[in-house]
Tab-separated table of C-alpha atoms and ligand atoms in Angstrom:
chain	number	residue	atom	x	y	z
A	73	MET	CA	-49.899	69.171	-55.973
A	74	GLN	CA	-53.377	68.607	-56.039
A	75	GLN	CA	-53.531	65.450	-58.924
A	76	PHE	CA	-50.840	63.459	-56.189
A	77	ASN	CA	-53.498	61.057	-55.329
A	78	GLY	CA	-52.701	60.208	-59.172
A	79	PHE	CA	-49.213	59.968	-58.670
A	80	ILE	CA	-48.480	56.904	-56.696
A	81	GLY	CA	-45.381	56.614	-59.448
A	82	TRP	CA	-43.727	58.931	-57.867
A	83	LEU	CA	-43.474	56.551	-54.496
A	84	SER	CA	-40.737	53.995	-54.628
A	85	PRO	CA	-41.840	50.423	-54.993
A	86	GLU	CA	-42.006	49.512	-51.008
A	87	VAL	CA	-43.964	52.255	-50.808
A	88	GLN	CA	-46.004	52.297	-53.693
A	89	MET	CA	-46.692	47.825	-52.505
A	90	LEU	CA	-47.426	49.045	-48.479
A	91	LEU	CA	-50.418	51.205	-50.008
A	92	LEU	CA	-52.041	48.262	-52.537
A	93	LYS	CA	-51.823	46.189	-49.373
A	94	GLU	CA	-53.995	48.345	-47.538
A	95	MET	CA	-56.607	48.752	-50.526
A	96	THR	CA	-59.977	46.336	-51.295
A	97	LEU	CA	-61.012	45.430	-54.037
A	98	SER	CA	-63.273	49.007	-54.236
A	99	ASP	CA	-60.351	51.382	-53.567
A	100	LEU	CA	-57.726	48.934	-56.424
A	101	MET	CA	-60.906	49.437	-58.849
A	102	THR	CA	-60.919	53.314	-57.956
A	103	PHE	CA	-57.309	54.014	-58.313
A	104	ALA	CA	-56.618	51.678	-61.413
A	105	LYS	CA	-59.226	54.514	-63.284
A	106	THR	CA	-56.763	57.349	-61.859
A	107	ARG	CA	-54.549	56.767	-64.100
A	108	GLU	CA	-53.062	54.297	-66.821
A	109	GLU	CA	-49.749	53.004	-64.816
A	110	ASN	CA	-51.732	52.913	-62.062
A	111	LYS	CA	-54.173	50.848	-64.042
A	112	GLU	CA	-51.049	48.460	-64.855
A	113	GLY	CA	-50.107	48.670	-61.165
A	114	VAL	CA	-52.903	47.258	-60.031
A	115	LYS	CA	-53.207	44.484	-62.673
A	116	ASP	CA	-50.139	43.129	-62.078
A	117	TYR	CA	-50.376	42.946	-57.994
A	118	MET	CA	-53.708	41.809	-58.444
A	119	MET	CA	-52.624	38.814	-60.966
A	120	LYS	CA	-49.870	38.546	-58.159
A	121	ARG	CA	-52.431	38.332	-55.509
A	122	ARG	CA	-54.718	35.409	-57.538
A	123	GLU	CA	-51.442	33.153	-58.276
A	124	LYS	CA	-49.908	33.186	-54.467
A	125	LEU	CA	-53.362	32.555	-53.684
A	126	PHE	CA	-54.033	29.496	-55.261
A	127	ARG	CA	-50.383	28.242	-55.114
A	128	THR	CA	-50.989	27.230	-51.332
A	129	PHE	CA	-53.110	24.932	-53.290
A	130	VAL	CA	-52.301	23.681	-56.197
A	131	ASN	CA	-48.808	23.156	-58.258
A	132	ASP	CA	-49.943	23.907	-61.452
A	133	VAL	CA	-51.718	27.193	-61.566
A	134	ASP	CA	-52.198	27.475	-65.087
A	135	GLY	CA	-53.667	24.130	-64.836
A	136	LEU	CA	-56.694	25.281	-62.157
A	137	ILE	CA	-57.739	28.431	-64.590
A	138	GLU	CA	-57.781	26.760	-67.541
A	139	ILE	CA	-59.862	23.538	-66.033
A	140	MET	CA	-62.336	26.055	-64.162
A	141	ASP	CA	-62.436	28.061	-67.827
A	142	ILE	CA	-63.599	24.596	-69.352
A	143	THR	CA	-65.683	24.099	-66.966
A	144	GLY	CA	-67.223	27.135	-65.515
A	145	THR	CA	-66.029	26.242	-61.872
A	146	VAL	CA	-65.354	29.150	-59.355
A	147	ILE	CA	-63.735	29.084	-56.262
A	148	SER	CA	-65.812	30.820	-53.313
A	149	GLY	CA	-65.589	30.864	-49.267
A	150	SER	CA	-62.707	32.541	-47.753
A	151	SER	CA	-60.365	32.342	-50.653
A	152	ALA	CA	-62.417	34.847	-52.913
A	153	LEU	CA	-63.329	36.787	-49.157
A	154	SER	CA	-59.151	37.401	-48.838
A	155	LEU	CA	-59.275	39.219	-52.865
A	156	VAL	CA	-61.684	40.733	-51.956
A	157	GLN	CA	-60.193	41.851	-48.777
A	158	ALA	CA	-57.245	44.573	-48.063
A	159	GLU	CA	-54.059	42.628	-47.968
A	160	THR	CA	-53.308	43.266	-44.469
A	161	GLU	CA	-56.733	42.769	-43.008
A	162	ALA	CA	-57.734	39.595	-45.475
A	163	VAL	CA	-59.042	36.777	-43.545
A	164	ASN	CA	-56.753	33.242	-43.973
A	165	ALA	CA	-57.887	30.763	-46.708
A	166	LYS	CA	-57.302	28.021	-44.860
A	167	ASP	CA	-58.839	26.090	-48.126
A	168	LEU	CA	-59.800	25.927	-51.229
A	169	ASP	CA	-64.239	25.892	-51.699
A	170	VAL	CA	-64.089	25.185	-55.829
A	171	TYR	CA	-67.715	25.251	-57.018
A	172	THR	CA	-68.549	23.319	-59.952
A	173	THR	CA	-72.229	21.711	-61.802
A	174	GLU	CA	-72.941	17.966	-62.031
A	175	GLY	CA	-71.647	17.589	-65.226
A	176	PHE	CA	-68.277	18.741	-64.375
A	177	GLU	CA	-67.794	16.742	-61.355
A	178	ASP	CA	-65.373	14.255	-62.662
A	179	ASP	CA	-63.473	16.330	-64.593
A	180	VAL	CA	-62.937	19.055	-61.709
A	181	VAL	CA	-62.553	15.628	-59.124
A	182	LYS	CA	-59.832	14.049	-61.319
A	183	HIS	CA	-57.817	17.018	-62.521
A	184	PHE	CA	-57.263	17.119	-58.836
A	185	LYS	CA	-56.524	14.110	-57.799
A	186	GLU	CA	-54.420	13.308	-60.729
A	187	LYS	CA	-52.442	16.536	-61.305
A	188	GLU	CA	-52.122	17.769	-58.347
A	189	ASN	CA	-52.092	14.241	-56.141
A	190	TYR	CA	-54.876	15.173	-54.265
A	191	ILE	CA	-56.804	12.132	-51.667
A	192	GLY	CA	-60.630	11.614	-51.520
A	193	VAL	CA	-61.553	11.740	-47.260
A	194	GLN	CA	-65.096	11.872	-47.383
A	195	ASN	CA	-68.127	12.316	-49.692
A	196	ILE	CA	-71.434	14.266	-48.065
A	197	VAL	CA	-74.090	13.893	-50.605
A	198	ARG	CA	-77.789	15.884	-49.915
A	199	GLN	CA	-81.037	14.272	-49.469
A	200	GLN	CA	-82.594	15.926	-52.029
A	201	GLN	CA	-86.110	15.641	-50.815
A	202	TYR	CA	-85.759	17.607	-47.224
A	203	ASP	CA	-83.712	20.330	-48.614
A	204	SER	CA	-83.716	23.201	-51.438
A	205	SER	CA	-80.493	23.677	-50.870
A	206	ALA	CA	-79.097	24.142	-54.310
A	207	ILE	CA	-75.625	22.450	-52.789
A	208	THR	CA	-76.037	18.179	-54.144
A	209	LYS	CA	-72.833	16.889	-53.478
A	210	ILE	CA	-69.814	17.933	-51.066
A	211	ILE	CA	-66.519	16.369	-52.054
A	212	LYS	CA	-63.781	16.219	-49.700
A	213	LEU	CA	-60.359	16.722	-50.728
A	214	GLU	CA	-56.559	16.187	-49.214
A	215	LYS	CA	-53.048	16.716	-49.866
A	216	ARG	CA	-50.827	17.069	-46.644
A	217	GLY	CA	-52.914	19.174	-44.349
A	218	LYS	CA	-54.049	21.473	-47.314
A	219	LYS	CA	-58.110	21.143	-47.551
A	220	VAL	CA	-60.030	21.296	-50.831
A	221	ASP	CA	-63.450	20.882	-51.121
A	222	ILE	CA	-65.694	20.543	-54.752
A	223	ILE	CA	-68.835	21.520	-53.861
A	224	VAL	CA	-71.202	20.146	-57.015
A	225	THR	CA	-74.615	21.575	-57.853
A	226	HIS	CA	-77.324	20.440	-59.514
A	227	TRP	CA	-78.600	23.864	-61.127
A	228	SER	CA	-76.783	24.465	-64.102
A	229	CYS	CA	-74.645	27.204	-63.194
A	230	ALA	CA	-72.014	26.812	-60.403
A	231	ILE	CA	-72.371	30.082	-58.480
A	232	ALA	CA	-75.915	28.630	-57.720
A	233	PRO	CA	-74.951	27.588	-53.518
A	234	ILE	CA	-72.955	31.227	-53.135
A	235	ILE	CA	-76.268	32.551	-53.545
A	236	GLN	CA	-77.444	31.339	-51.016
A	237	PHE	CA	-74.842	32.002	-48.609
A	238	HIS	CA	-75.375	32.698	-44.496
A	239	THR	CA	-74.689	35.916	-45.148
A	240	THR	CA	-73.705	39.139	-48.017
A	241	CYS	CA	-69.860	38.639	-46.846
A	242	VAL	CA	-69.218	35.281	-48.454
A	243	MET	CA	-71.171	36.179	-51.688
A	244	ASN	CA	-67.945	37.173	-53.531
A	245	TYR	CA	-65.997	34.387	-56.427
A	246	ILE	CA	-63.223	33.729	-58.632
A	247	THR	CA	-63.779	32.786	-62.192
A	248	SER	CA	-61.781	31.735	-64.657
A	249	ARG	CA	-60.797	34.869	-65.305
A	250	SER	CA	-62.320	37.851	-63.009
A	251	LEU	CA	-63.051	38.238	-59.412
A	252	VAL	CA	-66.456	38.529	-58.599
A	253	CYS	CA	-68.452	40.256	-55.214
A	254	LEU	CA	-71.878	40.774	-54.778
A	255	TYR	CA	-71.973	43.251	-51.927
A	256	PRO	CA	-68.906	45.244	-52.676
A	257	CYS	CA	-70.423	48.546	-50.044
A	258	TRP	CA	-71.426	46.440	-47.437
A	259	THR	CA	-68.316	43.535	-47.779
A	260	CYS	CA	-64.945	46.566	-48.362
A	261	ALA	CA	-66.822	48.055	-45.064
A	262	ASN	CA	-65.924	44.516	-43.070
A	263	GLU	CA	-70.478	44.473	-42.891
A	264	GLY	CA	-72.885	41.774	-43.780
A	265	PHE	CA	-76.509	41.638	-43.921
A	266	ILE	CA	-77.795	37.948	-42.514
A	267	ASN	CA	-78.961	35.424	-45.383
A	268	PRO	CA	-83.343	36.268	-44.834
A	269	LEU	CA	-83.979	32.395	-45.866
A	270	LEU	CA	-82.310	31.193	-42.678
A	271	TYR	CA	-85.196	32.567	-40.545
A	272	VAL	CA	-87.780	32.981	-43.079
A	273	ASP	CA	-87.574	29.284	-43.700
A	274	GLY	CA	-86.181	28.308	-40.689
A	275	LYS	CA	-83.202	26.927	-41.908
A	276	THR	CA	-81.012	28.595	-38.765
A	277	THR	CA	-78.791	25.156	-37.808
A	278	LEU	CA	-75.609	24.723	-34.868
A	279	TYR	CA	-73.703	24.692	-38.278
A	280	THR	CA	-74.352	28.661	-39.557
A	281	VAL	CA	-74.511	29.662	-36.094
A	282	ASP	CA	-70.791	28.585	-36.130
A	283	ALA	CA	-70.051	29.893	-39.717
A	284	LEU	CA	-71.773	33.157	-38.077
A	285	MET	CA	-69.727	33.293	-34.998
A	286	LYS	CA	-66.212	33.011	-37.074
A	287	TYR	CA	-67.034	35.970	-39.488
A	288	THR	CA	-68.016	37.705	-36.323
A	289	ARG	CA	-64.595	36.980	-34.778
A	290	ARG	CA	-62.686	38.286	-37.982
A	291	GLY	CA	-64.172	41.541	-37.074
A	292	PHE	CA	-67.682	41.634	-39.532
A	293	LYS	CA	-70.093	43.613	-38.457
A	294	LEU	CA	-73.405	41.069	-39.396
A	295	THR	CA	-76.852	41.374	-38.776
A	296	ALA	CA	-80.342	40.529	-39.884
A	297	ASP	CA	-81.743	44.406	-40.992
A	298	PRO	CA	-80.716	46.319	-43.731
A	299	TRP	CA	-81.189	49.625	-41.925
A	300	ARG	CA	-78.374	48.586	-39.974
A	301	LEU	CA	-75.560	49.071	-43.165
A	302	GLY	CA	-77.630	52.443	-43.396
A	303	ASP	CA	-79.477	53.699	-45.275
A	304	HIS	CA	-80.548	52.701	-49.410
A	305	ASP	CA	-83.516	53.508	-51.505
A	306	CYS	CA	-86.127	51.424	-50.378
A	307	GLU	CA	-88.821	52.582	-52.279
A	308	ASP	CA	-92.528	51.091	-53.133
A	309	GLU	CA	-93.722	50.512	-56.880
A	310	ALA	CA	-97.070	52.959	-55.924
A	311	THR	CA	-93.131	56.385	-56.121
A	312	GLY	CA	-92.360	54.248	-59.307
A	313	GLU	CA	-88.437	55.565	-58.035
A	314	GLU	CA	-85.847	52.650	-57.860
A	315	LYS	CA	-84.851	50.686	-54.697
A	316	SER	CA	-80.759	50.079	-54.725
A	317	GLY	CA	-79.176	47.364	-54.479
A	318	TYR	CA	-78.666	46.679	-51.041
A	319	CYS	CA	-82.861	47.353	-50.777
A	320	PRO	CA	-83.254	42.744	-49.989
A	321	HIS	CA	-86.261	43.181	-52.201
A	322	LYS	CA	-84.442	44.521	-55.473
A	323	LEU	CA	-83.920	42.316	-58.326
A	324	ARG	CA	-80.024	41.507	-58.667
A	325	SER	CA	-78.212	39.423	-61.376
A	326	THR	CA	-74.794	38.663	-61.375
A	327	ILE	CA	-74.241	41.611	-64.117
A	328	ASP	CA	-75.593	44.295	-62.849
A	329	ASP	CA	-74.338	47.939	-61.606
A	330	GLU	CA	-73.984	46.783	-58.368
A	331	VAL	CA	-71.247	43.775	-58.491
A	332	LEU	CA	-68.256	44.437	-58.519
A	333	CYS	CA	-66.220	42.493	-61.438
A	334	TRP	CA	-62.223	42.786	-61.840
A	335	ARG	CA	-61.317	41.097	-64.836
A	336	TYR	CA	-57.230	39.244	-65.454
A	337	ALA	CA	-58.069	38.481	-68.874
A	338	PRO	CA	-58.670	41.488	-71.421
A	339	THR	CA	-62.422	41.422	-72.184
A	340	GLN	CA	-63.038	39.219	-75.696
A	341	THR	CA	-65.371	41.738	-77.767
A	342	LEU	CA	-66.831	40.744	-80.646
A	343	ALA	CA	-68.137	43.097	-83.558
A	344	GLY	CA	-66.653	45.427	-81.121
A	345	THR	CA	-69.268	44.993	-78.495
A	346	THR	CA	-68.297	43.943	-75.137
A	347	ILE	CA	-68.803	40.477	-73.895
A	348	SER	CA	-69.775	40.526	-70.482
A	349	CYS	CA	-71.111	37.021	-69.392
A	350	GLU	CA	-68.923	34.289	-69.175
A	351	SER	CA	-69.616	30.915	-69.669
A	352	ILE	CA	-70.963	30.546	-66.116
A	353	GLY	CA	-74.646	32.322	-66.832
A	354	ILE	CA	-76.088	34.646	-64.795
A	355	MET	CA	-78.363	34.437	-61.781
A	356	ALA	CA	-80.601	36.606	-60.554
A	357	TRP	CA	-81.767	36.452	-57.196
A	358	TYR	CA	-83.804	38.647	-54.599
A	359	LEU	CA	-82.310	38.405	-50.932
A	360	GLY	CA	-85.999	39.104	-49.901
A	361	GLY	CA	-87.277	38.188	-45.947
A	362	PHE	CA	-89.436	40.026	-43.608
A	363	GLN	CA	-90.955	43.715	-44.313
A	364	CYS	CA	-87.824	46.092	-45.473
A	365	ARG	CA	-90.042	49.470	-44.298
A	366	GLU	CA	-93.559	50.824	-43.886
A	367	GLY	CA	-95.690	49.801	-47.108
A	368	ASP	CA	-93.008	47.494	-48.638
A	369	LYS	CA	-94.391	44.181	-49.437
A	370	GLU	CA	-92.943	41.520	-47.584
A	371	GLU	CA	-91.175	39.093	-49.872
A	372	THR	CA	-88.908	36.213	-49.592
A	373	MET	CA	-86.044	34.697	-51.350
A	374	SER	CA	-86.100	33.383	-54.916
A	375	LEU	CA	-83.615	32.046	-57.416
A	376	LEU	CA	-83.915	32.852	-60.892
A	377	PHE	CA	-81.428	31.685	-63.350
A	378	VAL	CA	-80.738	33.121	-66.984
A	379	SER	CA	-79.127	31.475	-69.758
A	380	PRO	CA	-75.943	32.993	-70.991
B	519	ZN	ZN1	-85.375	48.073	-48.160
């Protein structure tokens, strides 16, 4: 009986489903490793949850996944966050935030308008000369009360604006083949670190305050002090010790070991080597901000794009 946790198959399907619904992405991925049958159960559950989410907004789920795959488009915001959280506690995904690059903007908008009958309600164009935001334009679409925002970046990688989000709790995204959480330890514990970019560069606006309030109302503990979210390794270069991925001064990337990535489709292999990068490219970043621990130098956020 010691291995009971690995034998969920002994329980009735209804009870199995109740247990899965209580698990965060992190729990589900750990659980999937316990036994081959559990892995299959989690795979099936993950696939059905994504299907249910997408079906709220589109009639043709496969068509959406296909256009995401062809164009390197990703989905973020509350939709992606809801899939990272346990289903019983997940935020309600009220709209679909679709992130794409300038080169594919027309294809993605055309897909929603012509294949899914959405209509354009507003285009918001950013004034690039006054704003360091990676967002170039937001195209707002609607269909019978359902809202889709197409967020366009001039960067060569659709996820660039996601790393500029106000807190780490929304640094999650769904690609055509995977679900990615950049700060799983914090996000799965309903915690979030406020992006230092907001106060270092004085970018706090009423809009960002409102966005932050929205997450605290949903039960998130948000703070601008990383130490309030638990200890992390924060050694300076003198000791030669590695900083943890939860130190804001650590260089992070979308494919490093801290990232939680669930793959929906089988991983492709080329001559036996696992291909870990997808067509959307790889981003690297520092959250930065003010001094983290005594002796640690001050840094501000910078973004770096590394081509696939
Ligand atoms: Zn630190």
